[in-house]
PDB file of C-alpha atoms in Angstrom:
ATOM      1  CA  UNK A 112      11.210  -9.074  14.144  1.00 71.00           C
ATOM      2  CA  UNK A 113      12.700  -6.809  11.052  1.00 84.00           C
ATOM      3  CA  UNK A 114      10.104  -5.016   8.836  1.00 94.00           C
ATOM      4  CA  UNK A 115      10.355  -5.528   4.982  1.00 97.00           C
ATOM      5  CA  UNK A 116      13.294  -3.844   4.097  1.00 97.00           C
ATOM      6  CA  UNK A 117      13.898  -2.089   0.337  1.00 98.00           C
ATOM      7  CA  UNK A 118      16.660  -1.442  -1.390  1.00 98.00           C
ATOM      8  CA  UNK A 119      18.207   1.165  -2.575  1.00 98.00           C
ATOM      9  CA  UNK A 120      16.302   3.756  -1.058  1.00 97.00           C
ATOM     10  CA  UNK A 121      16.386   6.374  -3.832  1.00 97.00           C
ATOM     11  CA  UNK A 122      17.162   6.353  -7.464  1.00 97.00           C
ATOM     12  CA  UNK A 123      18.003   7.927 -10.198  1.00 98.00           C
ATOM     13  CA  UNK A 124      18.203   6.835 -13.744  1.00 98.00           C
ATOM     14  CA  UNK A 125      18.127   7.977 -17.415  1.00 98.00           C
ATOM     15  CA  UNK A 126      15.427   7.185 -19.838  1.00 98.00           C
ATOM     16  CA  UNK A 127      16.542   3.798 -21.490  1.00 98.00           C
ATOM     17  CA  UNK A 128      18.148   2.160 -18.938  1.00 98.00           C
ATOM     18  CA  UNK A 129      17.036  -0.227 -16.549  1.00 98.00           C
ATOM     19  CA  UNK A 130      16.793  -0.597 -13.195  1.00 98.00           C
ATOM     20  CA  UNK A 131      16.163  -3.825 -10.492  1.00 98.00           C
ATOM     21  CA  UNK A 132      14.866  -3.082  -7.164  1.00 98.00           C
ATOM     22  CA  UNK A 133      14.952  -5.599  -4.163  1.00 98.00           C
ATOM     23  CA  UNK A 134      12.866  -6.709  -1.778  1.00 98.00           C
ATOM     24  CA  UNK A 135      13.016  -8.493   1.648  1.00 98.00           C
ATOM     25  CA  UNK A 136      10.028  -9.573   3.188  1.00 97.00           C
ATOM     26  CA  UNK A 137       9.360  -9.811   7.065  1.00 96.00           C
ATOM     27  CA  UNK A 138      10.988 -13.489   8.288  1.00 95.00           C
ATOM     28  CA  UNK A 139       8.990 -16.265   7.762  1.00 94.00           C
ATOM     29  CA  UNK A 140       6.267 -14.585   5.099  1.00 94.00           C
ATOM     30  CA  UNK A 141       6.501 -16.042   1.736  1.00 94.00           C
ATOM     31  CA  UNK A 142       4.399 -13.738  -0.139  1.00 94.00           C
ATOM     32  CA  UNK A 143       5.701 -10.576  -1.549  1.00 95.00           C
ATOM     33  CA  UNK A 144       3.441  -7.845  -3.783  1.00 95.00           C
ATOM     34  CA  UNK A 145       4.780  -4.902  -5.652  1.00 97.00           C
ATOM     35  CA  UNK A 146       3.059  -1.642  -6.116  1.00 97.00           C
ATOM     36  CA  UNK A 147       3.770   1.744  -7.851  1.00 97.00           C
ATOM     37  CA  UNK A 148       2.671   5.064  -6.282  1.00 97.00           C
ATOM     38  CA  UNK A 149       2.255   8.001  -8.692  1.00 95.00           C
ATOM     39  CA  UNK A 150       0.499  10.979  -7.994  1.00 90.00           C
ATOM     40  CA  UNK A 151      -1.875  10.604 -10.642  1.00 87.00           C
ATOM     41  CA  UNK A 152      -2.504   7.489 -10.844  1.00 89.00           C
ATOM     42  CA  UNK A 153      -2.156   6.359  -6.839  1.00 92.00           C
ATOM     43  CA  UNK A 154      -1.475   3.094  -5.744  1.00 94.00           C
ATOM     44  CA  UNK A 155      -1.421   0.588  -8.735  1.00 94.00           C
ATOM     45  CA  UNK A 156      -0.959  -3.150  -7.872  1.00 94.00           C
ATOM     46  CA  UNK A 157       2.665  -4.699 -10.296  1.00 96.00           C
ATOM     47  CA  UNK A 158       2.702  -8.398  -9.428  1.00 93.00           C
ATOM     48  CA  UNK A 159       2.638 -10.942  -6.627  1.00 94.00           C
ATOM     49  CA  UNK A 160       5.080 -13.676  -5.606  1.00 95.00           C
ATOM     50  CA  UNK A 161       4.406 -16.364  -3.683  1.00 93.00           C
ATOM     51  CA  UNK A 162       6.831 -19.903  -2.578  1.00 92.00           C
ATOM     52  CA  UNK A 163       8.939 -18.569  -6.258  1.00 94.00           C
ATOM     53  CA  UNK A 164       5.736 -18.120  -8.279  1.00 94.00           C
ATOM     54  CA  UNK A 165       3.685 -15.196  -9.990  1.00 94.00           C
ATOM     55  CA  UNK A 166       0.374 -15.200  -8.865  1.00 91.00           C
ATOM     56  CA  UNK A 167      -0.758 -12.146  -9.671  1.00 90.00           C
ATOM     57  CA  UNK A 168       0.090  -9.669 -12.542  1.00 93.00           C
ATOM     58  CA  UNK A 169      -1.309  -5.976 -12.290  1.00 93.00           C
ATOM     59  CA  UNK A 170      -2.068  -4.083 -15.948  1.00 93.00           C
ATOM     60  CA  UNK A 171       1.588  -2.814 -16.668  1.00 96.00           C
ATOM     61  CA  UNK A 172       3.735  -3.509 -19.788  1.00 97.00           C
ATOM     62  CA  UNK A 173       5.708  -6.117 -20.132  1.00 96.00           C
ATOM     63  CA  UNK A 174       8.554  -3.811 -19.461  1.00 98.00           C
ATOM     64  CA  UNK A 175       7.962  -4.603 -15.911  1.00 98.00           C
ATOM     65  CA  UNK A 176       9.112  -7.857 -14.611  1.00 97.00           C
ATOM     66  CA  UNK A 177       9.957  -9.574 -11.601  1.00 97.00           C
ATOM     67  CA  UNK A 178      10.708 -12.470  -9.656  1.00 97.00           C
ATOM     68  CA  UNK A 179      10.958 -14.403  -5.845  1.00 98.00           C
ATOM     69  CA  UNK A 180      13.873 -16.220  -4.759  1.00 97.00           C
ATOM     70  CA  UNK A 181      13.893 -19.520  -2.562  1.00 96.00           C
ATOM     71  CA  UNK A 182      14.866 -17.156   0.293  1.00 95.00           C
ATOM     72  CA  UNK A 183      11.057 -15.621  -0.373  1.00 96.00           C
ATOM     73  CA  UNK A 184      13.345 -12.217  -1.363  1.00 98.00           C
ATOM     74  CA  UNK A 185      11.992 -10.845  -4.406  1.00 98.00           C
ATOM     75  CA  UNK A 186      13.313  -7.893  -7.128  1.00 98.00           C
ATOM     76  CA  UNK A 187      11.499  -6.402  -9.834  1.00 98.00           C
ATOM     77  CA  UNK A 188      13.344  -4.868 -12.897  1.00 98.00           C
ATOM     78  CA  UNK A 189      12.302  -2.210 -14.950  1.00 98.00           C
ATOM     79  CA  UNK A 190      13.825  -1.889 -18.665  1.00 96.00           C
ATOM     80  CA  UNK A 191      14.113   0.564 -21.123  1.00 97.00           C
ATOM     81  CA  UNK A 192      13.273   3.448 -18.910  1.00 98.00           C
ATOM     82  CA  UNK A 193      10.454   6.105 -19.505  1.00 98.00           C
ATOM     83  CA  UNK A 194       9.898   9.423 -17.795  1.00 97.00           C
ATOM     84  CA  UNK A 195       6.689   8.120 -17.072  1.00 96.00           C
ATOM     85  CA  UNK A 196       8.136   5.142 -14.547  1.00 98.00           C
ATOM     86  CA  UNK A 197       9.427   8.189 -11.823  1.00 98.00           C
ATOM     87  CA  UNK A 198       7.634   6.776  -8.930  1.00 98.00           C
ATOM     88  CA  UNK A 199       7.647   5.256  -5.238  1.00 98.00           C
ATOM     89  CA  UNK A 200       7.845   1.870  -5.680  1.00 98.00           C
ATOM     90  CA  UNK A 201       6.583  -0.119  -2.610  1.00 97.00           C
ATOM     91  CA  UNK A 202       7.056  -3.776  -1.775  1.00 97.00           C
ATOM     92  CA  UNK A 203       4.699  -5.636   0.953  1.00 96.00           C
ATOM     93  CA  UNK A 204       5.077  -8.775   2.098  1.00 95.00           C
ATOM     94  CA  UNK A 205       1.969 -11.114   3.792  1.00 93.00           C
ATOM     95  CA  UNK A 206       2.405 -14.621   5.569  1.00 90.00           C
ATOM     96  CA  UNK A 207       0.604 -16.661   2.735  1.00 82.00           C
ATOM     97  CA  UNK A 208      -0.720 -15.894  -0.814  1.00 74.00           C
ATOM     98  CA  UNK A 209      -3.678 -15.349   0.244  1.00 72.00           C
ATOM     99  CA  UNK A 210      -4.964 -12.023  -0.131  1.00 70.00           C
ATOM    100  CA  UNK A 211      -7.211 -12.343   3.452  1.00 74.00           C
ATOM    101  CA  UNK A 212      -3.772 -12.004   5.371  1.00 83.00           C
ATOM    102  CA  UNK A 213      -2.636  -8.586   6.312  1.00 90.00           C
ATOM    103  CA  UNK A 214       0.090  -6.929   4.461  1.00 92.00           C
ATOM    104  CA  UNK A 215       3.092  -4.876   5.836  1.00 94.00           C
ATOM    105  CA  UNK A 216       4.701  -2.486   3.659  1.00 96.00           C
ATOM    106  CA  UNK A 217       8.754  -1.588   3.180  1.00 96.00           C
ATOM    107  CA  UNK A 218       9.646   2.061   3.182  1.00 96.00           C
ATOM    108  CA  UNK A 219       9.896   2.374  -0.305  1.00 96.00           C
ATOM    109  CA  UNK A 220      12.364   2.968  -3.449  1.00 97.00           C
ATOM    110  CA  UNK A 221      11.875   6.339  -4.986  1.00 97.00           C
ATOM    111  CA  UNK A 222      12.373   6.243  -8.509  1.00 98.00           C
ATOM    112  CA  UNK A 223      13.074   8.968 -10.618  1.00 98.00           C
ATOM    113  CA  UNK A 224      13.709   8.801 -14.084  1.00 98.00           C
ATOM    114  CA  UNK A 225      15.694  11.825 -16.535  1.00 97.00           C
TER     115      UNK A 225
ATOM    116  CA  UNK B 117     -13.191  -4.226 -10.906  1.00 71.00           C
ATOM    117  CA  UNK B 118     -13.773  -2.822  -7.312  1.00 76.00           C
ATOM    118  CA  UNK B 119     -13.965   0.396  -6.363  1.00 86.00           C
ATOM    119  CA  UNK B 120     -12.921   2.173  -3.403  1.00 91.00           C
ATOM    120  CA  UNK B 121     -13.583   5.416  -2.664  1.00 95.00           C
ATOM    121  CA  UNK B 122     -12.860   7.401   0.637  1.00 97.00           C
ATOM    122  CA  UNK B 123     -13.624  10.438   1.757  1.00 97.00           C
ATOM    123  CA  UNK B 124     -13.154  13.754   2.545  1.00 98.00           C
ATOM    124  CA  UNK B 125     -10.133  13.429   0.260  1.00 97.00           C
ATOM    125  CA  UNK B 126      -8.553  16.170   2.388  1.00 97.00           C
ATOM    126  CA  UNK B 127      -9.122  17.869   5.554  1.00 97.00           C
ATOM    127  CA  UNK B 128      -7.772  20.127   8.147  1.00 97.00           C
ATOM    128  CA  UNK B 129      -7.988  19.903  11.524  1.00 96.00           C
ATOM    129  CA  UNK B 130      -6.824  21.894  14.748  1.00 97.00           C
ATOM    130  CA  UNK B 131      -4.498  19.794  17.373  1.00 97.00           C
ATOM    131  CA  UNK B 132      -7.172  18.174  19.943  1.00 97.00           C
ATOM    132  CA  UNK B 133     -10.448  17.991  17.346  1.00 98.00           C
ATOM    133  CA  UNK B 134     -11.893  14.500  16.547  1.00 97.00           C
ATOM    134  CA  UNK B 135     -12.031  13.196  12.706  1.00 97.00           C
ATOM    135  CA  UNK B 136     -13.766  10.744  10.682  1.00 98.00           C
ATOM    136  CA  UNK B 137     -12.668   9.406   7.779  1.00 98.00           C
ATOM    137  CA  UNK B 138     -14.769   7.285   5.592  1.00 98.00           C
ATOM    138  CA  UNK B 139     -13.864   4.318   2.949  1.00 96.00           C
ATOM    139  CA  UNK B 140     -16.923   2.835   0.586  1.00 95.00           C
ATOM    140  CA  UNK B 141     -16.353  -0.225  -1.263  1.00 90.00           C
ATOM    141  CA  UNK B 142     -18.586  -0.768  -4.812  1.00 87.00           C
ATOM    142  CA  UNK B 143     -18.571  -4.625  -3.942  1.00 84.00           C
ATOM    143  CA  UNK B 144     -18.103  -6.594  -0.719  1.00 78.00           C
ATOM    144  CA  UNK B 145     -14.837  -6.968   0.634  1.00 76.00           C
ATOM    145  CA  UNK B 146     -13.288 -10.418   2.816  1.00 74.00           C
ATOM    146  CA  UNK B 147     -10.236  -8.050   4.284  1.00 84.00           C
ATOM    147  CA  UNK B 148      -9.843  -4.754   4.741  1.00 91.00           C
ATOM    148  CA  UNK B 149      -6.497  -2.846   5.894  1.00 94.00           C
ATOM    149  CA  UNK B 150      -6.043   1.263   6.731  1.00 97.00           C
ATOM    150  CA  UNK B 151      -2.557   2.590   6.890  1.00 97.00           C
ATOM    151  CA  UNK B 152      -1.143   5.987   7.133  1.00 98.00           C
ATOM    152  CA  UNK B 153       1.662   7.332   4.506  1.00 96.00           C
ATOM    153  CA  UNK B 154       4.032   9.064   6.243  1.00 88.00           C
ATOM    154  CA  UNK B 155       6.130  12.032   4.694  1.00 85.00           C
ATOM    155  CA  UNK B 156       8.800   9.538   3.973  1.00 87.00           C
ATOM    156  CA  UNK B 157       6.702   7.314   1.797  1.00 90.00           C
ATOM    157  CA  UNK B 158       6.004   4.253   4.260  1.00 90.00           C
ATOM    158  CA  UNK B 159       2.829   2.633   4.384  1.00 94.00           C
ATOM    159  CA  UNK B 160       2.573   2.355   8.125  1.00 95.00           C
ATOM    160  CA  UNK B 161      -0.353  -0.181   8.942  1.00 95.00           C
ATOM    161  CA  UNK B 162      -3.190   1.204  10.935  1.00 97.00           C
ATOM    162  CA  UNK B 163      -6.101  -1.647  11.046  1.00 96.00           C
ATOM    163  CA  UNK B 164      -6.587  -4.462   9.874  1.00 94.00           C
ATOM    164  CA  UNK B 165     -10.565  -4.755   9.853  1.00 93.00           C
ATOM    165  CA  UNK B 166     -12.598  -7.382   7.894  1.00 89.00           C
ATOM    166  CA  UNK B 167     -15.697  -6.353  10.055  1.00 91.00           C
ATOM    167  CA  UNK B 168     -16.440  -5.080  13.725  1.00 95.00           C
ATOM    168  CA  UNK B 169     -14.973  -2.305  15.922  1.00 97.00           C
ATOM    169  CA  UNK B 170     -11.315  -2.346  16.851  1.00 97.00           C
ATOM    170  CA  UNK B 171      -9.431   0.389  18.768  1.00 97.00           C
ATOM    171  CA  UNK B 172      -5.683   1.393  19.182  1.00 96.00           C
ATOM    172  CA  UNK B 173      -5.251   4.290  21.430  1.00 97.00           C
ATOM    173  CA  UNK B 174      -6.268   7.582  20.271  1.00 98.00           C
ATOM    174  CA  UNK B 175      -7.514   5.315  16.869  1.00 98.00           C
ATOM    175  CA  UNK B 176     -10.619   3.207  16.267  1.00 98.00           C
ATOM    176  CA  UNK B 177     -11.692   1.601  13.127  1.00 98.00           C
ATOM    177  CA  UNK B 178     -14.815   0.348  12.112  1.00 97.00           C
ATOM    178  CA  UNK B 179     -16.051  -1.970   9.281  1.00 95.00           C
ATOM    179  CA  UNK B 180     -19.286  -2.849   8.658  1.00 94.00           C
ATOM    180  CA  UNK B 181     -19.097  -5.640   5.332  1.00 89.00           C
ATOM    181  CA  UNK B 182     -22.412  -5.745   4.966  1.00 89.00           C
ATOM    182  CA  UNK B 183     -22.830  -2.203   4.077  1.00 91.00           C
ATOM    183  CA  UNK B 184     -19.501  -2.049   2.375  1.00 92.00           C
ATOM    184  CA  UNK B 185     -18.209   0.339   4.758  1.00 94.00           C
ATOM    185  CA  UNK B 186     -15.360   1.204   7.502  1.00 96.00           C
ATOM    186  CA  UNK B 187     -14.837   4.357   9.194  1.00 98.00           C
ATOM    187  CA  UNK B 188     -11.109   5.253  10.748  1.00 98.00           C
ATOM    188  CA  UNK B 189     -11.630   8.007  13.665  1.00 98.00           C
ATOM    189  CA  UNK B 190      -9.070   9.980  14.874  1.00 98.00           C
ATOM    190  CA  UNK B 191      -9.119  11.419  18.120  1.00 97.00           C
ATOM    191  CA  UNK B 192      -7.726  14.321  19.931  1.00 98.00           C
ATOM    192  CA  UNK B 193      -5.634  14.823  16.632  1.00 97.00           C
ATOM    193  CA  UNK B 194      -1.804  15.479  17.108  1.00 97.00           C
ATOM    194  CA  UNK B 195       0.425  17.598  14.639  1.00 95.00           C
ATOM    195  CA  UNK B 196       2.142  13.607  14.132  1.00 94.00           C
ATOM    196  CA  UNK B 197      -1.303  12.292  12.638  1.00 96.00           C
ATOM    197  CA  UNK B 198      -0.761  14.604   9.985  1.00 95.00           C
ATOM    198  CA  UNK B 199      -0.212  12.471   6.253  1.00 95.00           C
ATOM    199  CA  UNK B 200      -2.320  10.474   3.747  1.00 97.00           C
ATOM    200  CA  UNK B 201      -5.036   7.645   4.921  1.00 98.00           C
ATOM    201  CA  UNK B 202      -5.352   4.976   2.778  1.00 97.00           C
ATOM    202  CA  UNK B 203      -7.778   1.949   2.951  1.00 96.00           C
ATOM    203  CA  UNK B 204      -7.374  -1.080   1.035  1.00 93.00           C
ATOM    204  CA  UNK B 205      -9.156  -4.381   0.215  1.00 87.00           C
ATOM    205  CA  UNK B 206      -9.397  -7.424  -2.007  1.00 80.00           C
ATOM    206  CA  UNK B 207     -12.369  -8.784  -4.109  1.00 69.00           C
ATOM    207  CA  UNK B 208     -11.267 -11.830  -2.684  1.00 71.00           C
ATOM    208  CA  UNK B 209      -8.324 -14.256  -1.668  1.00 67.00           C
ATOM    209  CA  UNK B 210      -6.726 -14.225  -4.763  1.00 75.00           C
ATOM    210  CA  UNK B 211      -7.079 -11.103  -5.844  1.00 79.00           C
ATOM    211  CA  UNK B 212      -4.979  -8.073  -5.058  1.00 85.00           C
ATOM    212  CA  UNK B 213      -5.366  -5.119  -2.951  1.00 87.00           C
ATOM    213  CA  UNK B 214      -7.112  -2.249  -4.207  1.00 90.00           C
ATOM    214  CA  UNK B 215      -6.860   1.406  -2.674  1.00 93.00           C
ATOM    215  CA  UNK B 216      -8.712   3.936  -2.564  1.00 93.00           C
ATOM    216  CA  UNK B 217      -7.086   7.395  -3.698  1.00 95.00           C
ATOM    217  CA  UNK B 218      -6.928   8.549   0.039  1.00 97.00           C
ATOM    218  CA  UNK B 219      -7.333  11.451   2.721  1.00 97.00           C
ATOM    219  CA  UNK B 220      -5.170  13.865   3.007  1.00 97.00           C
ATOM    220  CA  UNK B 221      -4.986  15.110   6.519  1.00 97.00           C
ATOM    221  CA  UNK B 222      -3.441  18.094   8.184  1.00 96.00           C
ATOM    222  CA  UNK B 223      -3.270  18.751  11.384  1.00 96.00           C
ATOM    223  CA  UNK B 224      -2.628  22.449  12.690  1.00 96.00           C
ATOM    224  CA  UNK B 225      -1.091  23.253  16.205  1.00 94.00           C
TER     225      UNK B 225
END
């Protein structure tokens, strides 16, 4: 069975754009969670998905958005850029919403911001 | 909210010696995950350990909920089991996973 695969891999952007990143969970799990990794400030929990619905929202601006498709494939989207954002952004994905079931991870999109 | 803390945050080890590495939670936990970052960034899970002993190989983990504990040991440490440890855990089923800000561990051949 595929892991959760992320894409793109590696970015680079310029302060004040935007960016979307996407997610695809392992088949058949219908819960997807975002988190940013910063050296600072570690692993810091975005937002949840689950069956096309936010169920969770981490403390982030409302810069940060994101959303889950029918297909259980989610994105996120960043806008209006800061330096700050420059980050691994991680996706995992979990058979149900709750959070009891075990999470698998993607490899990652690595963020970086000019 | 919770807290997690682990411990050591890093260590160094020589290829063959043992390790423990130790994750305290400030309130109980109902699930509790360890993974291993490796150089690339992916969060490769290790355990997933609401309470007992479980063992993988050259791994074990151990979580004792009552205590608000779990200890990951690493055995006969290999230059691969170098990377960061993170353990992780939700307040409860509807709440998100927290993590703790890791060990870093380096292992010398």
């Amino acid at each position: 069975k595929a892991g959760v695969t992320q894409t793109p891999r590696y970015l680079i952007k310029t302060r004040g754009q935007q960016v979307t990143l996407s997610c695809s969970p392992i088949s058949g799990h219908r819960s997807v969670s975002w988190y940013q990794q910063t050296p600072g400030q570690g692993l810091q929990f975005l937002f949840e998905y689950f069956s096309e619905t936010q169920r969770n929202k981490g403390n982030f601006p409302g810069r940060f958005s994101g959303r889950q498709f029918s297909n259980s494939r989610s994105e996120m989207n960043v806008s209006t850029l800061e330096l700050g954002d420059s980050a691994l952004y991680l996706c995992a994905s979990s058979l149900a919403a709750s959070s009891y079931n075990e999470q698998f991870f993607g490899p990652g999109t690595r963020l970086t911001v000019l | 909210g919770i807290q997690v803390e682990q411990s050591p945050p890093d260590l160094i080890l020589q290829e063959g010696a043992n390790s423990t590495l130790r994750c305290n939670f400030s309130d109980s936990v109902n699930n509790l995950q360890w993974f291993h970052q490796n150089p690339w960034g992916q969060l490769i899970n290790l355990f997933y350990i609401p309470s007992g002993t479980k063992q993988n190989g050259r791994l074990s983990a151990t979580t004792v909920a009552t205590e608000r504990y779990s200890l990951l040991y690493i055995s006969s440490s290999q230059t691969t089991d170098s990377g960061v440890y993170f353990c992780a855990g939700p307040l409860s089923g509807n709440t998100p996973l927290v993590f703790g800000k890791g060990t870093r561990l380096s292992v010398i051949a």
